[in-house]
Coordinates of C-alpha atoms in Angstrom, one line a residue:
Chain A
M1 CA -122.9 30.4 -139.8
N2 CA -123.5 26.9 -138.8
M3 CA -124.1 25.8 -142.4
T4 CA -120.8 27.2 -143.6
T5 CA -118.7 25.6 -140.9
L6 CA -120.5 22.4 -141.6
S7 CA -119.7 22.4 -145.3
N8 CA -116.2 23.4 -144.5
Q9 CA -116.0 20.4 -142.3
T10 CA -117.2 18.1 -145.1
R11 CA -114.8 19.7 -147.5
K12 CA -112.0 19.0 -145.1
D13 CA -113.2 15.5 -144.6
N14 CA -113.3 14.9 -148.3
R15 CA -109.8 16.2 -148.7
R16 CA -108.6 14.1 -145.8
E17 CA -110.1 11.0 -147.4
E18 CA -108.4 11.8 -150.7
V19 CA -105.1 11.9 -148.9
Q20 CA -105.8 8.7 -147.2
K21 CA -106.7 7.0 -150.4
R22 CA -103.5 8.0 -151.9
K23 CA -101.5 6.7 -149.0
V24 CA -103.1 3.4 -148.1
P25 CA -103.9 0.6 -150.6
R26 CA -107.6 -0.4 -150.6
A27 CA -107.3 -3.9 -149.3
G28 CA -105.1 -2.7 -146.4
K29 CA -107.6 0.0 -145.5
G30 CA -110.5 -2.5 -145.5
F31 CA -108.6 -4.8 -143.2
A32 CA -107.8 -1.9 -140.8
T33 CA -111.4 -0.8 -140.7
A34 CA -112.5 -4.4 -140.0
L35 CA -110.0 -4.7 -137.2
R36 CA -111.1 -1.4 -135.8
Y37 CA -114.8 -2.5 -135.7
L38 CA -113.8 -5.9 -134.2
L39 CA -111.9 -4.3 -131.4
L40 CA -114.7 -1.8 -130.7
V41 CA -117.4 -4.4 -130.6
L42 CA -115.2 -6.6 -128.3
V43 CA -114.5 -3.8 -125.9
S44 CA -118.1 -2.5 -125.9
L45 CA -119.4 -6.0 -125.2
T46 CA -117.0 -6.4 -122.4
M47 CA -118.0 -3.1 -120.8
A48 CA -121.7 -3.9 -121.1
F49 CA -121.3 -7.4 -119.9
P50 CA -121.5 -6.8 -116.1
F51 CA -124.9 -5.1 -116.7
Y52 CA -126.1 -8.2 -118.6
W53 CA -124.7 -10.5 -115.9
M54 CA -126.5 -8.5 -113.2
V55 CA -129.9 -8.8 -115.0
I56 CA -129.5 -12.4 -116.0
S57 CA -128.2 -13.6 -112.6
G58 CA -131.2 -11.9 -111.1
L59 CA -133.4 -14.2 -113.1
K60 CA -131.8 -17.5 -112.1
T61 CA -132.8 -19.9 -109.3
N62 CA -130.5 -20.1 -106.3
D63 CA -129.2 -23.5 -107.4
E64 CA -128.6 -22.3 -110.9
I65 CA -126.6 -19.3 -109.8
W66 CA -124.3 -21.5 -107.6
Q67 CA -123.6 -23.9 -110.5
F68 CA -120.1 -24.1 -112.1
P69 CA -119.5 -23.4 -114.9
P70 CA -122.1 -20.7 -114.8
T71 CA -124.7 -20.6 -117.5
F72 CA -125.2 -17.5 -119.7
W73 CA -128.9 -18.0 -120.1
P74 CA -131.3 -19.0 -117.3
E75 CA -133.4 -22.2 -117.8
T76 CA -136.6 -20.3 -116.9
F77 CA -136.9 -16.6 -116.3
R78 CA -137.6 -16.2 -112.6
W79 CA -139.2 -12.8 -112.7
N80 CA -140.4 -13.5 -109.2
N81 CA -136.9 -12.8 -107.9
Y82 CA -137.3 -9.2 -108.9
V83 CA -140.7 -9.0 -107.1
D84 CA -139.2 -10.7 -104.0
A85 CA -136.3 -8.3 -103.9
W86 CA -138.5 -5.3 -104.4
Q87 CA -140.7 -6.4 -101.5
S88 CA -138.0 -7.5 -99.0
A89 CA -136.7 -4.0 -98.5
P90 CA -138.3 -0.6 -99.0
F91 CA -136.7 0.1 -102.4
A92 CA -139.5 2.3 -103.6
R93 CA -138.9 4.5 -100.6
Y94 CA -135.1 4.5 -101.1
I95 CA -135.4 5.5 -104.8
L96 CA -137.9 8.2 -103.8
N97 CA -135.6 9.5 -101.1
S98 CA -132.6 9.7 -103.4
T99 CA -134.6 11.4 -106.1
G100 CA -136.1 13.9 -103.8
V101 CA -132.8 14.8 -102.1
A102 CA -131.0 15.0 -105.4
A103 CA -133.7 17.3 -106.9
A104 CA -133.6 19.6 -103.9
I105 CA -129.8 19.8 -104.1
C106 CA -130.0 20.6 -107.8
L107 CA -132.5 23.4 -107.3
I108 CA -130.5 25.1 -104.6
Q109 CA -127.2 24.7 -106.5
V110 CA -128.8 26.3 -109.6
I111 CA -129.6 29.4 -107.4
N112 CA -126.3 29.8 -105.5
S113 CA -124.0 28.8 -108.3
S114 CA -125.5 31.2 -110.7
M115 CA -125.4 34.1 -108.2
M116 CA -121.8 33.3 -107.3
A117 CA -120.8 32.9 -111.0
Y118 CA -122.6 36.1 -111.9
A119 CA -120.7 38.0 -109.2
L120 CA -117.4 36.5 -110.2
T121 CA -117.9 37.3 -113.9
H122 CA -119.9 40.5 -114.2
M123 CA -119.6 42.4 -110.9
R124 CA -116.7 44.4 -109.5
F125 CA -115.7 44.0 -105.9
R126 CA -112.6 43.7 -103.8
I127 CA -112.5 40.1 -102.6
K128 CA -113.2 38.7 -106.1
G129 CA -109.7 37.4 -106.6
V130 CA -109.6 35.8 -103.2
L131 CA -112.9 34.1 -103.9
T132 CA -111.8 32.8 -107.3
G133 CA -108.6 31.4 -105.7
L134 CA -110.6 29.8 -102.9
I135 CA -112.9 28.0 -105.4
L136 CA -109.8 26.8 -107.4
V137 CA -108.3 25.3 -104.3
G138 CA -111.7 23.8 -103.4
Y139 CA -111.6 22.0 -106.7
M140 CA -108.2 20.4 -105.8
I141 CA -108.9 19.2 -102.3
P142 CA -111.1 16.2 -101.9
S143 CA -114.2 16.8 -99.9
T144 CA -114.0 13.3 -98.4
A145 CA -111.0 14.4 -96.5
V146 CA -113.1 16.8 -94.4
Y147 CA -116.0 14.4 -93.8
L148 CA -115.0 14.0 -90.1
P149 CA -115.1 17.7 -89.2
S150 CA -118.2 18.3 -91.4
Y151 CA -119.9 15.5 -89.5
L152 CA -119.1 17.3 -86.2
V153 CA -120.4 20.6 -87.6
L154 CA -123.6 18.9 -88.6
S155 CA -124.0 17.3 -85.2
E156 CA -123.4 20.8 -83.6
L157 CA -126.2 22.1 -85.8
K158 CA -128.4 19.2 -84.7
L159 CA -128.9 18.2 -88.3
L160 CA -127.6 14.6 -88.2
D161 CA -130.1 12.0 -89.4
S162 CA -132.2 14.5 -91.4
Y163 CA -132.7 15.3 -95.0
T164 CA -132.2 19.0 -94.1
G165 CA -128.6 18.1 -93.0
L166 CA -128.0 16.1 -96.1
I167 CA -129.3 18.8 -98.4
V168 CA -127.7 21.7 -96.7
S169 CA -124.3 20.1 -96.5
N170 CA -124.4 19.4 -100.2
C171 CA -126.0 22.6 -101.4
V172 CA -122.9 24.1 -102.8
S173 CA -120.6 22.6 -105.3
V174 CA -117.3 24.1 -106.5
F175 CA -117.7 22.2 -109.7
S176 CA -121.2 23.7 -110.4
I177 CA -119.8 27.2 -109.8
F178 CA -117.0 26.5 -112.2
L179 CA -119.3 25.2 -114.9
I180 CA -121.7 28.3 -114.7
R181 CA -118.8 30.7 -114.4
Q182 CA -117.4 29.3 -117.6
A183 CA -120.7 29.9 -119.3
F184 CA -121.2 33.4 -118.0
M185 CA -117.7 34.4 -119.1
Q186 CA -118.8 33.9 -122.7
V187 CA -121.6 36.4 -122.3
S188 CA -120.6 39.9 -123.4
H189 CA -120.5 42.4 -120.6
E190 CA -122.3 44.9 -122.8
L191 CA -125.5 43.0 -122.3
V192 CA -125.2 43.5 -118.6
E193 CA -124.5 47.2 -119.1
A194 CA -127.4 47.6 -121.4
G195 CA -129.7 46.0 -118.8
Q196 CA -128.4 48.4 -116.2
L197 CA -129.0 51.4 -118.4
D198 CA -132.6 50.2 -118.7
G199 CA -132.8 50.3 -114.9
A200 CA -132.8 46.6 -114.3
S201 CA -131.3 45.3 -111.1
H202 CA -128.5 42.7 -111.1
F203 CA -131.0 40.1 -109.9
R204 CA -133.3 40.8 -112.8
I205 CA -130.4 40.8 -115.3
L206 CA -129.2 37.5 -114.0
W207 CA -132.6 35.7 -114.2
T208 CA -134.1 37.3 -117.3
I209 CA -131.0 37.9 -119.5
M210 CA -128.1 35.7 -118.4
T211 CA -129.8 32.5 -117.3
P212 CA -131.8 31.9 -120.5
L213 CA -128.7 32.5 -122.6
V214 CA -126.7 29.7 -120.9
R215 CA -129.6 27.2 -120.6
S216 CA -127.5 24.3 -121.9
S217 CA -124.8 24.8 -119.2
F218 CA -127.5 24.7 -116.6
A219 CA -128.9 21.5 -118.1
V220 CA -125.5 19.9 -117.9
M221 CA -125.0 21.1 -114.3
V222 CA -128.3 19.8 -113.1
L223 CA -127.9 16.4 -114.8
I224 CA -124.4 15.8 -113.5
T225 CA -125.4 17.0 -110.0
F226 CA -128.5 14.8 -110.0
I227 CA -126.5 11.7 -111.0
D228 CA -123.8 12.4 -108.4
Q229 CA -126.3 12.9 -105.6
Y230 CA -128.5 10.0 -106.6
N231 CA -125.4 7.8 -106.5
N232 CA -123.9 9.4 -103.4
Y233 CA -123.1 6.8 -100.7
F234 CA -120.2 7.6 -98.3
W235 CA -121.5 10.9 -96.9
P236 CA -125.2 10.1 -96.6
M237 CA -124.3 6.7 -95.0
L238 CA -122.2 8.5 -92.4
I239 CA -124.8 11.1 -91.4
T240 CA -128.1 9.1 -91.7
K241 CA -128.6 6.1 -89.4
D242 CA -132.4 6.0 -89.6
P243 CA -133.2 3.2 -92.2
N244 CA -136.2 5.2 -93.4
L245 CA -134.0 8.1 -94.4
Q246 CA -131.5 5.9 -96.3
L247 CA -130.7 6.7 -99.9
V248 CA -130.7 4.1 -102.5
S249 CA -127.0 3.1 -102.5
A250 CA -127.0 2.8 -98.7
G251 CA -130.3 0.9 -98.8
L252 CA -129.0 -1.5 -101.4
R253 CA -125.8 -2.0 -99.4
S254 CA -127.8 -2.9 -96.2
F255 CA -129.9 -5.3 -98.3
F256 CA -126.7 -6.9 -99.5
V257 CA -125.3 -7.2 -96.0
E258 CA -128.4 -8.0 -93.9
G259 CA -131.6 -8.6 -95.9
G260 CA -129.7 -10.6 -98.5
A261 CA -127.8 -12.4 -95.8
Y262 CA -124.4 -11.7 -97.4
G263 CA -124.3 -13.9 -100.5
L264 CA -127.0 -16.4 -99.7
A265 CA -129.7 -14.8 -101.8
W266 CA -127.6 -13.8 -104.8
P267 CA -130.4 -13.8 -107.4
Q268 CA -132.3 -11.3 -105.2
I269 CA -129.2 -9.2 -104.6
M270 CA -128.5 -9.0 -108.3
A271 CA -132.1 -8.2 -109.1
A272 CA -132.0 -5.3 -106.5
S273 CA -128.8 -4.0 -108.0
A274 CA -130.4 -4.1 -111.5
F275 CA -133.4 -2.0 -110.5
T276 CA -131.2 0.4 -108.6
I277 CA -129.2 1.3 -111.7
A278 CA -132.1 1.1 -114.1
P279 CA -133.4 4.7 -113.5
L280 CA -130.0 6.1 -114.1
L281 CA -129.4 4.1 -117.3
I282 CA -132.8 5.3 -118.6
L283 CA -132.0 8.9 -117.7
F284 CA -128.7 8.5 -119.4
L285 CA -130.2 7.1 -122.6
F286 CA -132.5 10.1 -122.9
T287 CA -130.0 12.8 -122.0
Q288 CA -126.7 11.5 -123.2
K289 CA -126.0 14.4 -125.5
T290 CA -126.3 16.8 -122.6
I291 CA -124.2 14.6 -120.3
M292 CA -121.4 14.2 -122.9
Q293 CA -121.5 18.0 -123.3
S294 CA -120.3 18.3 -119.7
V295 CA -117.0 17.0 -121.0
N296 CA -116.7 19.9 -123.4
I297 CA -117.3 22.4 -120.6
T298 CA -115.2 20.7 -117.9
A299 CA -112.3 20.4 -120.3
G300 CA -112.5 24.1 -120.9
V301 CA -112.4 24.8 -117.1
N302 CA -108.7 24.0 -116.8
K303 CA -107.7 26.5 -119.4
N304 CA -108.4 29.4 -117.1
Chain B
M1 CA -118.9 57.2 -102.7
R2 CA -122.1 55.7 -101.3
L3 CA -122.9 54.3 -104.6
K4 CA -119.6 52.6 -104.8
L5 CA -120.0 51.1 -101.3
W6 CA -123.4 49.8 -102.3
R7 CA -122.0 48.2 -105.4
E8 CA -119.4 46.3 -103.3
T9 CA -122.0 45.2 -100.8
E10 CA -124.4 44.1 -103.5
A11 CA -121.7 41.9 -105.1
V12 CA -120.8 40.3 -101.8
L13 CA -124.5 39.7 -101.1
F14 CA -124.6 37.8 -104.4
T15 CA -121.8 35.5 -103.3
L16 CA -123.3 34.7 -99.9
P17 CA -125.7 31.9 -100.7
A18 CA -122.7 29.9 -101.9
L19 CA -120.1 31.3 -99.6
I20 CA -121.9 30.6 -96.3
P21 CA -122.3 26.9 -96.9
L22 CA -118.7 26.8 -98.3
L23 CA -117.4 28.3 -95.1
I24 CA -119.5 26.1 -92.9
F25 CA -119.0 22.8 -94.7
W26 CA -115.7 23.2 -96.4
L27 CA -113.4 25.9 -95.2
G28 CA -114.4 25.7 -91.6
P29 CA -113.9 21.9 -91.4
L30 CA -110.6 22.3 -93.2
G31 CA -109.3 24.5 -90.3
Y32 CA -111.1 22.3 -87.7
I33 CA -109.4 19.1 -88.9
V34 CA -106.0 20.6 -88.7
Y35 CA -106.8 21.6 -85.1
L36 CA -108.2 18.2 -84.3
S37 CA -105.1 16.5 -85.6
F38 CA -103.2 18.1 -82.6
T39 CA -105.6 16.6 -80.0
D40 CA -106.3 13.1 -78.8
W41 CA -110.1 13.4 -78.8
D42 CA -112.3 10.2 -78.9
F43 CA -115.7 11.7 -79.7
M44 CA -116.9 11.1 -76.1
S45 CA -114.8 13.1 -73.6
P46 CA -115.9 16.7 -73.1
D47 CA -112.4 18.1 -73.4
K48 CA -110.1 17.8 -76.3
L49 CA -106.5 17.4 -74.9
F50 CA -103.9 19.1 -76.9
V51 CA -101.1 16.7 -77.7
G52 CA -99.0 18.7 -80.2
L53 CA -97.4 16.6 -82.9
D54 CA -98.0 13.2 -81.1
N55 CA -100.5 12.0 -83.7
Y56 CA -98.1 12.7 -86.5
S57 CA -95.1 11.1 -84.8
Y58 CA -97.3 8.1 -84.1
L59 CA -98.3 7.9 -87.8
L60 CA -94.7 8.2 -89.0
T61 CA -93.6 5.2 -86.8
N62 CA -96.7 3.1 -87.6
S63 CA -96.1 0.4 -90.2
E64 CA -99.9 0.3 -91.0
F65 CA -99.6 3.9 -92.1
Y66 CA -96.8 3.1 -94.6
R67 CA -98.7 0.1 -95.8
S68 CA -101.8 2.3 -96.5
L69 CA -99.6 4.9 -98.2
K70 CA -98.2 2.2 -100.4
V71 CA -101.7 0.9 -101.2
T72 CA -102.8 4.5 -102.0
L73 CA -99.9 5.0 -104.4
L74 CA -100.5 1.6 -106.1
F75 CA -104.2 2.4 -106.4
G76 CA -103.4 5.9 -107.8
F77 CA -100.9 4.6 -110.4
G78 CA -103.0 1.5 -111.1
S79 CA -106.1 3.5 -111.8
V80 CA -104.9 6.7 -113.4
L81 CA -102.4 5.3 -115.9
P82 CA -104.6 2.7 -117.5
T83 CA -107.6 5.0 -117.5
I84 CA -105.6 7.6 -119.5
V85 CA -103.9 5.2 -121.8
G86 CA -107.0 3.1 -122.3
G87 CA -109.3 6.1 -122.8
L88 CA -106.9 7.5 -125.4
A89 CA -106.7 4.2 -127.2
L90 CA -110.5 3.9 -127.4
A91 CA -110.8 7.4 -128.6
M92 CA -108.3 6.8 -131.3
L93 CA -110.3 3.7 -132.3
M94 CA -113.5 5.8 -132.5
N95 CA -112.0 8.8 -134.1
S96 CA -112.2 8.1 -137.7
K97 CA -115.6 7.7 -139.4
I98 CA -117.3 4.8 -137.7
K99 CA -120.8 3.6 -138.2
S100 CA -122.9 3.6 -135.0
S101 CA -120.2 5.3 -133.0
G102 CA -123.0 6.7 -130.9
L103 CA -123.9 3.2 -129.8
F104 CA -120.3 2.4 -128.9
R105 CA -120.0 5.6 -127.0
T106 CA -123.2 4.9 -125.0
L107 CA -122.0 1.4 -124.1
L108 CA -118.6 2.6 -123.1
F109 CA -119.8 5.6 -121.1
S110 CA -122.7 4.0 -119.3
P111 CA -120.7 2.5 -116.3
W112 CA -119.7 6.1 -115.3
V113 CA -123.4 7.0 -114.8
T114 CA -124.3 4.0 -112.6
P115 CA -124.0 3.9 -108.8
T116 CA -120.7 2.5 -107.7
V117 CA -122.3 0.5 -104.9
A118 CA -124.7 -1.4 -107.2
V119 CA -122.1 -2.2 -109.8
S120 CA -119.5 -3.2 -107.1
I121 CA -122.0 -5.7 -105.8
A122 CA -122.4 -7.2 -109.3
W123 CA -118.6 -7.3 -109.7
S124 CA -118.2 -9.1 -106.3
W125 CA -120.3 -11.8 -107.8
I126 CA -118.1 -12.0 -110.9
F127 CA -115.1 -12.3 -108.6
E128 CA -116.6 -15.0 -106.5
P129 CA -113.8 -17.6 -106.2
E130 CA -115.8 -20.8 -106.6
V131 CA -118.4 -20.1 -109.2
G132 CA -117.5 -16.6 -110.4
L133 CA -117.2 -15.6 -114.0
A134 CA -113.7 -14.2 -113.7
N135 CA -112.3 -17.7 -112.8
L136 CA -114.3 -19.3 -115.6
L137 CA -112.6 -17.0 -118.1
L138 CA -109.2 -17.7 -116.5
G139 CA -110.0 -21.4 -116.8
W140 CA -110.6 -21.0 -120.6
V141 CA -107.1 -19.8 -121.1
G142 CA -105.7 -22.4 -118.8
I143 CA -105.0 -20.3 -115.7
S144 CA -105.9 -21.9 -112.3
P145 CA -108.6 -20.1 -110.2
I146 CA -107.7 -17.0 -108.1
G147 CA -109.2 -16.1 -104.8
W148 CA -109.7 -12.5 -106.1
L149 CA -111.3 -10.4 -103.2
K150 CA -110.2 -13.0 -100.6
D151 CA -106.5 -13.1 -101.7
Q152 CA -104.3 -10.2 -100.5
N153 CA -102.2 -10.4 -103.7
W154 CA -105.2 -9.9 -106.0
A155 CA -107.8 -7.9 -104.1
L156 CA -106.4 -4.6 -105.1
V157 CA -106.2 -5.8 -108.7
A158 CA -109.9 -6.7 -108.6
V159 CA -110.8 -3.3 -107.1
L160 CA -108.7 -1.6 -109.8
I161 CA -110.5 -3.5 -112.6
V162 CA -113.8 -2.1 -111.4
T163 CA -112.4 1.4 -111.0
L164 CA -111.0 1.2 -114.5
W165 CA -114.2 -0.2 -115.9
K166 CA -116.1 2.7 -114.4
S167 CA -113.9 5.5 -115.7
I168 CA -112.4 4.5 -119.0
G169 CA -115.4 5.5 -121.1
W170 CA -115.4 8.9 -119.3
S171 CA -111.8 9.6 -120.2
M172 CA -112.4 8.4 -123.7
V173 CA -115.1 11.1 -124.2
F174 CA -112.6 13.7 -123.1
Y175 CA -110.1 12.5 -125.7
L176 CA -112.8 12.3 -128.4
V177 CA -113.4 16.0 -127.9
A178 CA -109.7 16.8 -128.0
L179 CA -109.1 14.7 -131.1
R180 CA -112.0 16.3 -132.9
N181 CA -110.4 19.7 -132.2
L182 CA -107.1 18.8 -133.8
P183 CA -106.2 21.0 -136.8
S184 CA -106.7 18.6 -139.7
D185 CA -104.5 20.8 -141.9
L186 CA -101.5 20.0 -139.8
L187 CA -102.1 16.3 -140.0
E188 CA -102.7 16.4 -143.7
A189 CA -99.6 18.4 -144.3
A190 CA -97.6 15.7 -142.3
S191 CA -99.2 13.0 -144.4
I192 CA -98.2 14.7 -147.6
D193 CA -94.7 15.0 -146.3
G194 CA -94.7 11.2 -145.9
A195 CA -95.2 10.9 -142.2
G196 CA -96.5 7.5 -141.0
S197 CA -99.4 7.1 -138.6
W198 CA -97.1 6.5 -135.6
D199 CA -94.9 9.6 -136.4
K200 CA -98.0 11.7 -136.7
F201 CA -99.4 10.4 -133.5
R202 CA -96.2 10.9 -131.6
S203 CA -95.2 14.3 -132.9
I204 CA -98.5 16.0 -133.6
T205 CA -101.4 14.3 -131.8
L206 CA -99.8 13.6 -128.5
P207 CA -98.4 17.1 -127.9
L208 CA -101.6 18.8 -129.1
I209 CA -103.8 16.8 -126.7
S210 CA -101.5 17.2 -123.8
P211 CA -103.9 19.7 -122.0
T212 CA -106.5 16.9 -121.9
T213 CA -104.0 14.4 -120.6
F214 CA -102.8 16.9 -118.0
F215 CA -106.4 17.7 -116.9
L216 CA -107.4 14.1 -116.7
S217 CA -104.4 13.1 -114.7
I218 CA -105.1 15.7 -112.1
I219 CA -108.8 14.9 -111.8
L220 CA -108.3 11.2 -111.9
T221 CA -105.6 11.4 -109.2
I222 CA -107.9 13.4 -106.9
Q223 CA -110.7 10.8 -107.7
S224 CA -108.3 8.0 -106.8
L225 CA -107.5 9.6 -103.4
Q226 CA -111.3 9.8 -102.8
A227 CA -112.1 6.2 -103.8
Y228 CA -114.3 4.7 -101.1
D229 CA -117.5 3.1 -102.4
Q230 CA -116.0 0.2 -104.3
I231 CA -113.5 -0.6 -101.5
N232 CA -116.3 -0.5 -98.9
V233 CA -118.5 -2.8 -100.8
M234 CA -116.0 -5.3 -102.2
T235 CA -113.3 -5.6 -99.5
Q236 CA -113.7 -3.2 -96.6
G237 CA -110.0 -2.5 -96.8
G238 CA -109.1 -6.2 -96.5
P239 CA -107.9 -8.9 -96.8
A240 CA -105.1 -8.0 -94.3
G241 CA -105.2 -4.4 -95.2
S242 CA -104.3 -5.0 -98.9
T243 CA -106.9 -2.6 -100.1
R244 CA -106.8 -0.1 -97.3
T245 CA -106.0 3.2 -98.8
L246 CA -105.2 6.3 -96.7
L247 CA -108.8 7.5 -97.1
Y248 CA -110.1 4.1 -95.9
M249 CA -107.8 4.1 -92.9
Y250 CA -109.0 7.6 -92.1
Y251 CA -112.6 6.4 -92.2
Q252 CA -111.9 3.4 -90.1
S253 CA -109.9 5.2 -87.4
A254 CA -112.5 7.9 -87.2
F255 CA -115.8 6.0 -87.4
E256 CA -114.8 2.5 -86.3
S257 CA -112.1 3.1 -83.6
F258 CA -113.1 6.7 -82.8
N259 CA -109.6 8.0 -82.8
V260 CA -110.5 11.5 -83.9
G261 CA -106.9 12.8 -83.4
E262 CA -105.2 10.0 -85.4
A263 CA -107.9 10.1 -88.1
S264 CA -107.5 13.9 -88.5
S265 CA -103.7 13.6 -88.9
I266 CA -104.3 11.0 -91.7
A267 CA -106.7 13.4 -93.3
V268 CA -104.2 16.2 -93.1
V269 CA -101.7 14.0 -94.8
I270 CA -104.2 13.3 -97.6
I271 CA -104.8 17.1 -98.0
L272 CA -101.1 17.7 -98.0
I273 CA -100.7 15.2 -100.8
C274 CA -103.3 17.0 -102.8
V275 CA -101.7 20.4 -102.2
L276 CA -98.3 19.0 -103.2
L277 CA -99.8 17.4 -106.4
S278 CA -101.6 20.6 -107.4
G279 CA -98.4 22.5 -106.9
V280 CA -96.3 20.1 -108.9
S281 CA -99.0 19.9 -111.6
F282 CA -99.2 23.7 -111.7
L283 CA -95.5 24.0 -112.4
L284 CA -95.4 21.1 -114.8
G285 CA -98.5 22.5 -116.6
R286 CA -96.7 25.7 -117.3
R287 CA -93.7 23.9 -118.7
L288 CA -94.9 20.9 -120.5
V289 CA -98.4 21.5 -121.7
H290 CA -99.0 23.0 -125.1
Y291 CA -102.1 25.0 -125.2

């Protein structure tokens, strides 16, 4: 099946090329392609430049970084800046905090999103329509708008300044439910019925039949959630005051304001920013196919 | 009968793990904030005094509020429009057969993955007025230096540049998917009929990708209403309130001045804007979008 579509695609491509050849003279086409590459290279370099600037500025001496016009290459590579920055604030701890919290949130979201999505797609009950509507509205209203009352709720529950509070308040995501619901809708209902005839419970059908079928959607969901939570700043900053509990964004920001003495130790600040983003860029390099796939699925969400 | 009842109960049980937190941390707070907006609470006093619509009438006579509303609108248009147009332009550039398109895509998409706080710090160095890179570039084309984050005419522009930098690759990927799904037969037929590239783009491509445009404009608008990290790191709403969006004003009046009532009424305004936008987009979507 895949093979035929593929060859269909190539045939179409060939045909398209023929048409193009007929329309555009060769020299013109060559020029257009060159222009296209030139533009793409320029834009891509511009987009990547801030990353380069971050890493390079982290390697300069303090005098060098305050020099105008700035240099694009440091005289000597001051790797020591990175070591300094790493040691002047508990960055290892911050990164570990973020990773742990994000992983816990991912795990819980996998469970509750899949159960909710399963109920919404393959079970019959009265308030199904209401729930679907509720989730749709939840997608539209920014969660930041309710941070104040959520803060009060957490404080009532005595969960401020704790990972439990951070994890529990983030443990459900409308987006994740959407994503999994979208995937479960593609699974034929007959599969569920067959499972029921064999005497399997819904729980068992969900975990042994449905979940393996939509593995790739789960991968997308986990990656997007992980990245979101690792980068999360506003909410964690509001509810955790204990420096030991800080996540990496908040930790970096305090280093920027206090430890880095607001702009006096720029090379260290840039070095710290660089190793804060490094884990994510590496994760992205290895999983970019899956992450890009999220676009395919999210784009499908709005059609329902 | 009992079997049917059990079936209903079982289904509801399945929804509970997600529903309970949703109620506690989302639907509950939504109701709570509407209630708080009718009080004059300050976080400290044991009683919440009911003041009716006072907070709202205060907002509507407060010039700071209108200023924030204006900043919010400018931020919204200034981020959504270029992200969509730029994303589409990049996707068109990438659409035909391009060598190493994977590399380009990675480079363009990577800002979206990185923590806003970290990249905003790097950008504030680029926007440094004395030795920053932005002013060096301006100098090359003969423009005199700008105060960027310290200048109230330019601070919002600087924040918008970072916002655009972060999201343009993301919107490009959406358009790449949409362009790949275009029916090539239709485009070929148009070519054979003698349609130029611009005609094809305007009368075939643009209408056919309208669902993507529509979806992106909604999501990006909601994202622009939520923008906080880059504003907090780069300007803290300043200078002189020139980057204070409604969300930022809400945050400041809640957690810096402890005016829970006033803050809640601002939040309700933000929520109303979202409801209004969703309503409008729902109606527009039915009419204008070709699926």
